[in-house]
Amino acid sequence: MATTRKRSVTKKRKKKANQRSVYHFGPGFTQGGAGMKELLGGKGANLAEMCRIGLPVPAGFTIATTVCERFNKNGGKLPPDVVQEVRKAVRRLEKDSGKGFGDPRRPLLISVRSGAALSMPGMMDTVLNLGLNADAMEGVARLTGNRRFALDARRRFIQMFANVVEGLDHTAFEQVLERAKAKAGVDADIDLPEAELEGVVADYLKLFKKLSRRPFPEDPEEQLLRSITAVFGSWMGKRAVEYRRIHKIEGLLGTAVNVQTMVFGNLGPTSGTGVCFTRDPATGEDIFYGEFLMNAQGEDVVAGIRTPQDLSGLVDVQPKAYRQLERVRRLLEKHYRDMQDIEFTIEEGTLYILQTRTGKRTARAAVRIAVEMAQKRLITRDEAVARVQAGELDRLLHPQFDPKAERHVIARGLPASPGAVSGKVVFSADEAKVQAASGEQVILVRNETSPEDVGGMHAAEGILTATGGMTSHAAVVARGMGKCCVAGAGEVRIDEDDGFFRVADTVVWAGDVISLDGTSGEVMVGAVATMPADPGTEFSTLLSWADKACRKDGLKVRANADTPADAAVARGFGAKGIGLCRTEHMFFGEKRITPMREMILAEDERSRRKALRKLLPFQRRDFAGILKAMDGLPVTIRLLDPPLHEFLPHDEDGVASVAAALDVSEDEVRERARRLQEMNPMLGHRGCRLGITYPEIYEMQVRAIYEAAAQNKKKGLRPKPEVMIPLVGSVTEYTFLRDRLKAVAREVLKKKEVTLPVVFGTMIEIPRAALRADEIGAEAQFFSFGTNDLTQMTFGFSRDDIGSFLPEYVDHKVLPADPFATMDQSGVGELVKIATERGRTAKPKLKVGICGEHGGDPASIGFCHGVGLDYVSCSPFRVPIARLAAAHAVVDAVERDV
């Protein structure tokens, strides 16, 4: 299914009276499957599915997302019936494993993890090693013959429980560990001797009691129920809520909770853990990609505590497990028909798969993976088109660093997420948000990021971390956001308190500018010049498939372009014409603004026409160039729209300059500006109102358009101009101008002895025009919705001033989104629908398009397709996005009909 629209999961709220809350998974007995993600969450559904296809998955059970919904409605308390089901499920795990939860002889240890229907990596909580009380720890030590391992597992559990369940600051516990390592003279956690580790556990227990004012809970059931409560509670935690807001995730019941038998990667040199992807998530290349650590637990890899090894090195230390993992890779990608992100643990040489999910990927990787999978017939071409979110293409079209530019490289890290950015250094997520809100481009620099940093990561241009690997939190989240990220730059030494970082002898302070190359992993001092991006050959292939999907019933995509250069760029991106050429932008050139101002200052028609004759050659040249760039394709040219005061200066230096250039007094310039000034210029003397008051302005423009078209036609070209009259509110405004202007066009064509269609239409941007569209449609040859003004006039919002209150409207859900960015379908959209239906009642083949900012917004494009518009028009660099979104609309409509 296409993913351009806001992501949500179908709501099926009617709960059967006998529907269970707990679902088991494991060898020989599994109650779920991949099709149950709404109920079991992505992680729980996939664990069950992997059990069904015979993969080595540690047994466990999933508490359904419906319980999270009940939990939140119940004031953050587990329902009693769920507690009973959990107890029964634990007893089943005990029976199947032959171990006891809290039993000191054969202790059963479990993990508690979140898992929503849509992946939210790192946004909710996890607790490992549950059941490891003091007695169970001794049992683990006896069974494994490895007391150091048991102590390490115990100290990890205490620290994680303290942070996740009790809400205590993890740094206090880290400081205890760091002191112990310093005392023992070791750098890594795994090198800490057993005696010192025993002291760390004792100190952790004291610290827990001091900070929480109660002893650490040793009852396994209390540990479990409180951990489940904490994970359910994390669904409404700040970082999870912000992640869902950023990624527009709506409609979910909540998270599921997965309770699973622990397997250990930190049992010794034959144990390990890792994260892998079935393809390179940065480039999309079909290679096995990932990282691992021996003698470690899973959080060591993703939290950036230790810098992991490349997955290819696993073949040397655990060749059997590596070969098994290769088979799992191929099986899962073929089974799910998409790139998978897999977590695994090796316990004393035995491989276990702990999770699989659809892997986060960069925009370029998304395109390449979709195209290559379709070429290998793993998915269809329509599925490939639907797999790539239209908004992601924007990331492929932005500049990269110029290879010829000077680079002062001070450090290198891992190329965690591609891109090329420059910005001011900040050391906290909060500072990143503050500075970004004030318009600064910033780079967030951290030792490692945590889920609490997600807001700052979203605000920053890029992220630099001193530790962590390609699957660390920073790397995964940055790739999902399309942010440039360099991770694991070990040379970087950060001093957050004093606000600087050091690399050897180089000191970089907060506020200094650095650059990050997310493709090479380079960190540079200062800003680096950029060059246009190369989206790759698969980009064109995917868009050709998108165009094919749209060929019969889909929207055409035009561009908003005001210059020949912009028109050429738009055509290069696949635009099928120009939907909006704003002529007012043409009058601000150095040689044009003076005659424009001369026309404005003129006191009579004769003087205005004299000034307009000076502008005619410039306009003709502009139109000839744009029509040539779009040869054979329609070019909709909007006649002058803004009020005339916008072309006059309002500062004293500007007034003096105009007076000198036109040989008039400064008082005359000031007086004319004063007379043109309006209380509300957006509702004032502009658009067709100017044309009716000063018809000579529009006559000059139409003359220039058709002289340019005639000139091109005589050169063997195929010009297709369309003249658009703006701000029409009544049919009489339109016909008054159309009749006069068509006469001018025909006069020009007759004089030039050229035959061309004379096409006139109007911009629908006033609510009254939408309501009277049947009358206007009977006279016009096309409609183009100017949804910027239509939104402004429908809501009564000033788009220039809405920024002062819009954030609160969106935050408090007064509005679901900025209505100037995504169309308000129930209000503005209803007017679009009404106007289209009424216009085509009068003229069934009336051509209808949209040229406001919504023409490049994927969600709005889907609406335009549903209403039956013929085309959308957007800025040149958003044309590929609109092409893909238009295809998504067609594919979605076909899916709904099936």
mmCIF file of C-alpha atoms in Angstrom, residues 87 141 171 202 372 394 410 497 520 700 793 809 826 852 869 879 891:
data_model
loop_
_atom_site.group_PDB
_atom_site.id
_atom_site.type_symbol
_atom_site.label_atom_id
_atom_site.label_comp_id
_atom_site.label_asym_id
_atom_site.label_seq_id
_atom_site.Cartn_x
_atom_site.Cartn_y
_atom_site.Cartn_z
ATOM 1 C CA ARG A 87 0.680 -15.387 35.529
ATOM 2 C CA ALA A 141 26.511 -18.589 38.548
ATOM 3 C CA THR A 171 24.114 8.572 34.858
ATOM 4 C CA ALA A 202 26.411 -3.844 45.993
ATOM 5 C CA GLU A 372 15.756 -4.157 -7.771
ATOM 6 C CA ASP A 394 13.028 15.289 -1.852
ATOM 7 C CA ILE A 410 39.500 16.932 11.519
ATOM 8 C CA ASP A 497 29.843 21.405 30.478
ATOM 9 C CA SER A 520 32.301 9.356 3.751
ATOM 10 C CA MET A 700 0.294 44.427 -23.001
ATOM 11 C CA MET A 793 -10.003 33.356 2.333
ATOM 12 C CA TYR A 809 -3.328 25.004 16.789
ATOM 13 C CA SER A 826 -13.265 19.156 4.701
ATOM 14 C CA GLY A 852 -1.026 26.328 -5.065
ATOM 15 C CA LEU A 869 -8.614 16.959 -11.255
ATOM 16 C CA VAL A 879 7.846 17.497 -9.566
ATOM 17 C CA VAL A 891 -2.442 2.375 -7.007
#
